[in-house]
Structures are given as structure tokens and as C-alpha cells.
Amino acid sequence: AFTAPHQDRLVSTVIEPMAKDGLRTISIAYRDFVPGKADKNQVHYDPSTGEPNFETMGEDNVIANMTCFCVVGIEDPVRDEVPAAIVQCQRAGITVRMVTGDNINTARAIATKCGIIKPGDNYLVLEGKEFNKRVRDPHTNEIRQDLLDKIWPRLRVLARSQPIDKYTL
């Protein structure tokens, strides 16, 4: 069985190193579809329709007990002109921020390749959840300008963000 410790080890030894190199990771996994009685890692399908009844299975059961046979890292390279454009903006006094849905490690690596952040800078790289925790009133969940003012001057990368996070920023 692929236990939680196995998952943690896969994340720390395979996925996080790829993400730190700016790669997006994809797991490729499968389950066998069988017409008869299905084992734990199989899915029964109706021979008359040729399809499983996904409605009764539920999404959690559909994606459970799959056999993973690889994790791949895909690079979406930074276009050649981007780092120079960022430097030009910075020289003009424009603060460049990156707001993305990427994993925080992937986002940090891409932002470094682009020149948005540099090692040793005292800038913030946050995930959307942490950003919202820091800028919203804990009692009302409303955005507070005084809390936002503590964050935005140093914020350079907002990862795992939602569209509303862009609006808030």
C-alpha cells in the first residue's frame, strides 16, 4: 500500500526537487477496468455499456488505489526576453510581482530565473492561503488595509493563488 509516509517520501525526494528546479510535476497512474468482479486496484465496468458507473462510484473511489508508474517534470521555459523586460521595469521604478497557481517551490524557481527575486533578498514569497490569513481580519474575514500594508511592499511572489487573490492584491 502507498501509505502516508511513502507519499511524504515521494514528495520530498522526487516532487520537491523537481519543483525547486522550476518544473511542474505530473504523476502518471492507472487502474485496470474489468468486466467481472473488481479487485481493490481495479474498476468494474458494465459489459453492456462498456463503461463503469462513475456516478455511483464517486470521485474519491475513481482516483483511489491507482498504480503510479512515474512522475515527470515538465518545464515551461522562461521566454528569452522576460528577464530583460523585468530589469527594464525595475530600473523604471516598477515593482514586478508574480501571481501564479504554481507550487510555491516552482514559483520561487521561476521568479528567480526571471529576476523577480534574488537569493538573499528580503522579499516575501507566499501561498494564497497564507496571504489571505495575513491580510484578513480573523473575526470578520474582511480584508484590512493595515494588514495588507504590512505585506504588499515586500511581496514578490504569490503562489497557489486564486483569482480573488489578484483582485485583493
PDB file of C-alpha atoms in Angstrom:
ATOM      1  CA  ALA A   1       0.000   0.000   0.000  1.00  0.00           C
ATOM      2  CA  PHE A   2       1.102   3.539  -0.746  1.00  0.00           C
ATOM      3  CA  THR A   3       0.970   4.880   2.791  1.00  0.00           C
ATOM      4  CA  ALA A   4       1.243   8.472   4.016  1.00  0.00           C
ATOM      5  CA  PRO A   5       4.972   8.009   4.819  1.00  0.00           C
ATOM      6  CA  HIS A   6       5.507   6.717   1.254  1.00  0.00           C
ATOM      7  CA  GLN A   7       3.691   9.771  -0.088  1.00  0.00           C
ATOM      8  CA  ASP A   8       5.765  12.105   2.084  1.00  0.00           C
ATOM      9  CA  ARG A   9       8.978  10.452   0.873  1.00  0.00           C
ATOM     10  CA  LEU A  10       7.883  10.772  -2.778  1.00  0.00           C
ATOM     11  CA  VAL A  11       7.113  14.454  -2.271  1.00  0.00           C
ATOM     12  CA  SER A  12      10.408  15.199  -0.514  1.00  0.00           C
ATOM     13  CA  THR A  13      12.710  13.138  -2.739  1.00  0.00           C
ATOM     14  CA  VAL A  14      11.076  13.477  -6.167  1.00  0.00           C
ATOM     15  CA  ILE A  15       8.433  16.197  -6.429  1.00  0.00           C
ATOM     16  CA  GLU A  16      10.012  18.980  -4.317  1.00  0.00           C
ATOM     17  CA  PRO A  17      13.435  18.732  -6.021  1.00  0.00           C
ATOM     18  CA  MET A  18      11.730  18.978  -9.424  1.00  0.00           C
ATOM     19  CA  ALA A  19       9.638  21.935  -8.254  1.00  0.00           C
ATOM     20  CA  LYS A  20      12.734  23.702  -6.914  1.00  0.00           C
ATOM     21  CA  ASP A  21      14.189  23.397 -10.422  1.00  0.00           C
ATOM     22  CA  GLY A  22      11.097  25.177 -11.784  1.00  0.00           C
ATOM     23  CA  LEU A  23       9.431  22.030 -13.131  1.00  0.00           C
ATOM     24  CA  ARG A  24       5.732  21.281 -12.963  1.00  0.00           C
ATOM     25  CA  THR A  25       5.185  17.696 -11.883  1.00  0.00           C
ATOM     26  CA  ILE A  26       2.632  15.252 -13.198  1.00  0.00           C
ATOM     27  CA  SER A  27       2.006  11.774 -11.861  1.00  0.00           C
ATOM     28  CA  ILE A  28       1.014   9.151 -14.405  1.00  0.00           C
ATOM     29  CA  ALA A  29      -1.115   6.410 -12.921  1.00  0.00           C
ATOM     30  CA  TYR A  30      -3.739   3.906 -13.973  1.00  0.00           C
ATOM     31  CA  ARG A  31      -6.372   1.403 -12.870  1.00  0.00           C
ATOM     32  CA  ASP A  32      -7.491  -1.606 -14.832  1.00  0.00           C
ATOM     33  CA  PHE A  33     -11.117  -1.747 -15.958  1.00  0.00           C
ATOM     34  CA  VAL A  34     -12.557  -5.269 -15.754  1.00  0.00           C
ATOM     35  CA  PRO A  35     -15.981  -6.682 -16.724  1.00  0.00           C
ATOM     36  CA  GLY A  36     -16.146  -9.063 -13.741  1.00  0.00           C
ATOM     37  CA  LYS A  37     -15.565  -8.689 -10.022  1.00  0.00           C
ATOM     38  CA  ALA A  38     -13.031  -5.922  -9.477  1.00  0.00           C
ATOM     39  CA  ASP A  39     -10.085  -6.218  -7.113  1.00  0.00           C
ATOM     40  CA  LYS A  40      -9.065  -3.234  -4.946  1.00  0.00           C
ATOM     41  CA  ASN A  41      -6.959  -1.627  -7.687  1.00  0.00           C
ATOM     42  CA  GLN A  42      -9.458  -2.352 -10.458  1.00  0.00           C
ATOM     43  CA  VAL A  43     -12.710  -0.798 -11.620  1.00  0.00           C
ATOM     44  CA  HIS A  44     -15.742  -2.858 -12.636  1.00  0.00           C
ATOM     45  CA  TYR A  45     -17.445  -1.810 -15.829  1.00  0.00           C
ATOM     46  CA  ASP A  46     -20.778  -2.852 -17.276  1.00  0.00           C
ATOM     47  CA  PRO A  47     -20.108  -5.053 -20.342  1.00  0.00           C
ATOM     48  CA  SER A  48     -23.381  -3.888 -21.923  1.00  0.00           C
ATOM     49  CA  THR A  49     -22.284  -0.227 -21.946  1.00  0.00           C
ATOM     50  CA  GLY A  50     -18.532  -0.728 -21.858  1.00  0.00           C
ATOM     51  CA  GLU A  51     -18.235   1.899 -19.123  1.00  0.00           C
ATOM     52  CA  PRO A  52     -18.069   1.989 -15.336  1.00  0.00           C
ATOM     53  CA  ASN A  53     -20.824   3.744 -13.436  1.00  0.00           C
ATOM     54  CA  PHE A  54     -18.822   6.765 -12.340  1.00  0.00           C
ATOM     55  CA  GLU A  55     -21.896   8.389 -10.776  1.00  0.00           C
ATOM     56  CA  THR A  56     -22.274   5.658  -8.164  1.00  0.00           C
ATOM     57  CA  MET A  57     -18.513   5.254  -7.637  1.00  0.00           C
ATOM     58  CA  GLY A  58     -17.855   8.829  -6.564  1.00  0.00           C
ATOM     59  CA  GLU A  59     -14.720  10.780  -7.478  1.00  0.00           C
ATOM     60  CA  ASP A  60     -12.716   9.647  -4.444  1.00  0.00           C
ATOM     61  CA  ASN A  61     -13.188   5.999  -5.396  1.00  0.00           C
ATOM     62  CA  VAL A  62     -12.358   6.678  -9.036  1.00  0.00           C
ATOM     63  CA  ILE A  63      -8.937   8.119  -8.190  1.00  0.00           C
ATOM     64  CA  ALA A  64      -8.165   5.795  -5.242  1.00  0.00           C
ATOM     65  CA  ASN A  65      -5.984   2.704  -5.469  1.00  0.00           C
ATOM     66  CA  MET A  66      -4.327   3.676  -8.714  1.00  0.00           C
ATOM     67  CA  THR A  67      -0.954   2.320  -9.759  1.00  0.00           C
ATOM     68  CA  CYS A  68       1.533   5.133 -10.261  1.00  0.00           C
ATOM     69  CA  PHE A  69       4.290   4.231 -12.653  1.00  0.00           C
ATOM     70  CA  CYS A  70       6.108   7.538 -12.970  1.00  0.00           C
ATOM     71  CA  VAL A  71       6.311  11.176 -12.037  1.00  0.00           C
ATOM     72  CA  VAL A  72       7.506  13.525 -14.757  1.00  0.00           C
ATOM     73  CA  GLY A  73       8.720  17.090 -14.580  1.00  0.00           C
ATOM     74  CA  ILE A  74       7.714  19.470 -17.332  1.00  0.00           C
ATOM     75  CA  GLU A  75       9.456  22.779 -17.886  1.00  0.00           C
ATOM     76  CA  ASP A  76       7.668  25.778 -19.268  1.00  0.00           C
ATOM     77  CA  PRO A  77      10.810  27.765 -20.011  1.00  0.00           C
ATOM     78  CA  VAL A  78      11.016  31.470 -19.325  1.00  0.00           C
ATOM     79  CA  ARG A  79      10.971  33.286 -22.662  1.00  0.00           C
ATOM     80  CA  ASP A  80      14.327  34.843 -23.545  1.00  0.00           C
ATOM     81  CA  GLU A  81      13.015  38.408 -23.439  1.00  0.00           C
ATOM     82  CA  VAL A  82      11.396  38.159 -19.982  1.00  0.00           C
ATOM     83  CA  PRO A  83      14.430  38.717 -17.681  1.00  0.00           C
ATOM     84  CA  ALA A  84      15.484  41.827 -19.651  1.00  0.00           C
ATOM     85  CA  ALA A  85      11.920  43.169 -19.584  1.00  0.00           C
ATOM     86  CA  ILE A  86      11.781  42.689 -15.811  1.00  0.00           C
ATOM     87  CA  VAL A  87      15.103  44.506 -15.347  1.00  0.00           C
ATOM     88  CA  GLN A  88      13.788  47.338 -17.530  1.00  0.00           C
ATOM     89  CA  CYS A  89      10.645  47.608 -15.386  1.00  0.00           C
ATOM     90  CA  GLN A  90      12.693  47.561 -12.174  1.00  0.00           C
ATOM     91  CA  ARG A  91      15.001  50.308 -13.476  1.00  0.00           C
ATOM     92  CA  ALA A  92      11.907  52.374 -14.248  1.00  0.00           C
ATOM     93  CA  GLY A  93      10.796  52.008 -10.617  1.00  0.00           C
ATOM     94  CA  ILE A  94       8.107  49.405 -11.293  1.00  0.00           C
ATOM     95  CA  THR A  95       7.799  46.594  -8.755  1.00  0.00           C
ATOM     96  CA  VAL A  96       7.251  43.333 -10.599  1.00  0.00           C
ATOM     97  CA  ARG A  97       5.186  40.710  -8.786  1.00  0.00           C
ATOM     98  CA  MET A  98       4.360  37.204  -9.907  1.00  0.00           C
ATOM     99  CA  VAL A  99       0.918  35.805  -9.104  1.00  0.00           C
ATOM    100  CA  THR A 100       0.524  32.179 -10.117  1.00  0.00           C
ATOM    101  CA  GLY A 101      -1.259  28.943  -9.401  1.00  0.00           C
ATOM    102  CA  ASP A 102       2.058  27.091  -9.346  1.00  0.00           C
ATOM    103  CA  ASN A 103       3.509  25.259  -6.356  1.00  0.00           C
ATOM    104  CA  ILE A 104       5.479  27.659  -4.165  1.00  0.00           C
ATOM    105  CA  ASN A 105       8.804  25.970  -4.957  1.00  0.00           C
ATOM    106  CA  THR A 106       8.137  26.087  -8.703  1.00  0.00           C
ATOM    107  CA  ALA A 107       7.034  29.718  -8.450  1.00  0.00           C
ATOM    108  CA  ARG A 108      10.153  30.680  -6.466  1.00  0.00           C
ATOM    109  CA  ALA A 109      12.423  28.983  -9.029  1.00  0.00           C
ATOM    110  CA  ILE A 110      10.715  30.683 -11.982  1.00  0.00           C
ATOM    111  CA  ALA A 111      10.741  34.067 -10.225  1.00  0.00           C
ATOM    112  CA  THR A 112      14.473  33.642  -9.608  1.00  0.00           C
ATOM    113  CA  LYS A 113      15.102  32.725 -13.275  1.00  0.00           C
ATOM    114  CA  CYS A 114      13.154  35.830 -14.324  1.00  0.00           C
ATOM    115  CA  GLY A 115      14.950  38.149 -11.915  1.00  0.00           C
ATOM    116  CA  ILE A 116      11.871  38.984  -9.849  1.00  0.00           C
ATOM    117  CA  ILE A 117      13.671  37.750  -6.735  1.00  0.00           C
ATOM    118  CA  LYS A 118      17.326  37.120  -5.992  1.00  0.00           C
ATOM    119  CA  PRO A 119      18.898  34.852  -3.369  1.00  0.00           C
ATOM    120  CA  GLY A 120      19.320  36.759  -0.127  1.00  0.00           C
ATOM    121  CA  ASP A 121      16.629  39.330  -0.898  1.00  0.00           C
ATOM    122  CA  ASN A 122      14.313  40.087   1.994  1.00  0.00           C
ATOM    123  CA  TYR A 123      11.195  39.743  -0.146  1.00  0.00           C
ATOM    124  CA  LEU A 124       8.140  37.620   0.569  1.00  0.00           C
ATOM    125  CA  VAL A 125       7.128  34.521  -1.348  1.00  0.00           C
ATOM    126  CA  LEU A 126       3.720  33.385  -0.084  1.00  0.00           C
ATOM    127  CA  GLU A 127       0.981  30.941  -0.949  1.00  0.00           C
ATOM    128  CA  GLY A 128      -2.516  32.313  -1.423  1.00  0.00           C
ATOM    129  CA  LYS A 129      -3.801  30.774   1.826  1.00  0.00           C
ATOM    130  CA  GLU A 130      -1.025  32.358   3.889  1.00  0.00           C
ATOM    131  CA  PHE A 131      -1.501  35.697   2.105  1.00  0.00           C
ATOM    132  CA  ASN A 132      -5.208  35.681   2.979  1.00  0.00           C
ATOM    133  CA  LYS A 133      -4.501  34.684   6.572  1.00  0.00           C
ATOM    134  CA  ARG A 134      -2.181  37.665   6.909  1.00  0.00           C
ATOM    135  CA  VAL A 135      -4.398  40.311   5.257  1.00  0.00           C
ATOM    136  CA  ARG A 136      -7.853  39.333   6.548  1.00  0.00           C
ATOM    137  CA  ASP A 137      -9.380  40.171   9.902  1.00  0.00           C
ATOM    138  CA  PRO A 138      -9.510  36.919  11.902  1.00  0.00           C
ATOM    139  CA  HIS A 139     -13.010  37.716  13.215  1.00  0.00           C
ATOM    140  CA  THR A 140     -14.772  39.134  10.161  1.00  0.00           C
ATOM    141  CA  ASN A 141     -12.635  37.627   7.344  1.00  0.00           C
ATOM    142  CA  GLU A 142     -12.668  41.077   5.735  1.00  0.00           C
ATOM    143  CA  ILE A 143      -9.515  42.465   4.146  1.00  0.00           C
ATOM    144  CA  ARG A 144      -7.900  45.041   6.397  1.00  0.00           C
ATOM    145  CA  GLN A 145      -5.825  47.727   4.740  1.00  0.00           C
ATOM    146  CA  ASP A 146      -3.456  47.958   7.705  1.00  0.00           C
ATOM    147  CA  LEU A 147      -2.693  44.226   7.420  1.00  0.00           C
ATOM    148  CA  LEU A 148      -2.313  44.412   3.635  1.00  0.00           C
ATOM    149  CA  ASP A 149       0.063  47.353   4.063  1.00  0.00           C
ATOM    150  CA  LYS A 150       2.371  45.113   6.123  1.00  0.00           C
ATOM    151  CA  ILE A 151       2.563  42.566   3.293  1.00  0.00           C
ATOM    152  CA  TRP A 152       2.423  44.149  -0.133  1.00  0.00           C
ATOM    153  CA  PRO A 153       5.634  46.225  -0.052  1.00  0.00           C
ATOM    154  CA  ARG A 154       7.774  43.079   0.363  1.00  0.00           C
ATOM    155  CA  LEU A 155       5.567  40.613  -1.547  1.00  0.00           C
ATOM    156  CA  ARG A 156       7.132  39.499  -4.822  1.00  0.00           C
ATOM    157  CA  VAL A 157       5.606  36.060  -5.463  1.00  0.00           C
ATOM    158  CA  LEU A 158       2.118  34.814  -4.680  1.00  0.00           C
ATOM    159  CA  ALA A 159       1.862  31.071  -5.377  1.00  0.00           C
ATOM    160  CA  ARG A 160      -1.093  28.689  -5.287  1.00  0.00           C
ATOM    161  CA  SER A 161      -3.251  31.748  -5.664  1.00  0.00           C
ATOM    162  CA  GLN A 162      -6.905  32.086  -6.555  1.00  0.00           C
ATOM    163  CA  PRO A 163      -8.301  34.725  -8.926  1.00  0.00           C
ATOM    164  CA  ILE A 164      -9.651  36.713  -5.951  1.00  0.00           C
ATOM    165  CA  ASP A 165      -6.083  36.985  -4.600  1.00  0.00           C
ATOM    166  CA  LYS A 166      -5.106  39.018  -7.673  1.00  0.00           C
ATOM    167  CA  TYR A 167      -8.042  41.301  -7.055  1.00  0.00           C
ATOM    168  CA  THR A 168      -7.101  41.674  -3.380  1.00  0.00           C
ATOM    169  CA  LEU A 169      -3.504  42.491  -4.234  1.00  0.00           C
TER     170      LEU A 169
END
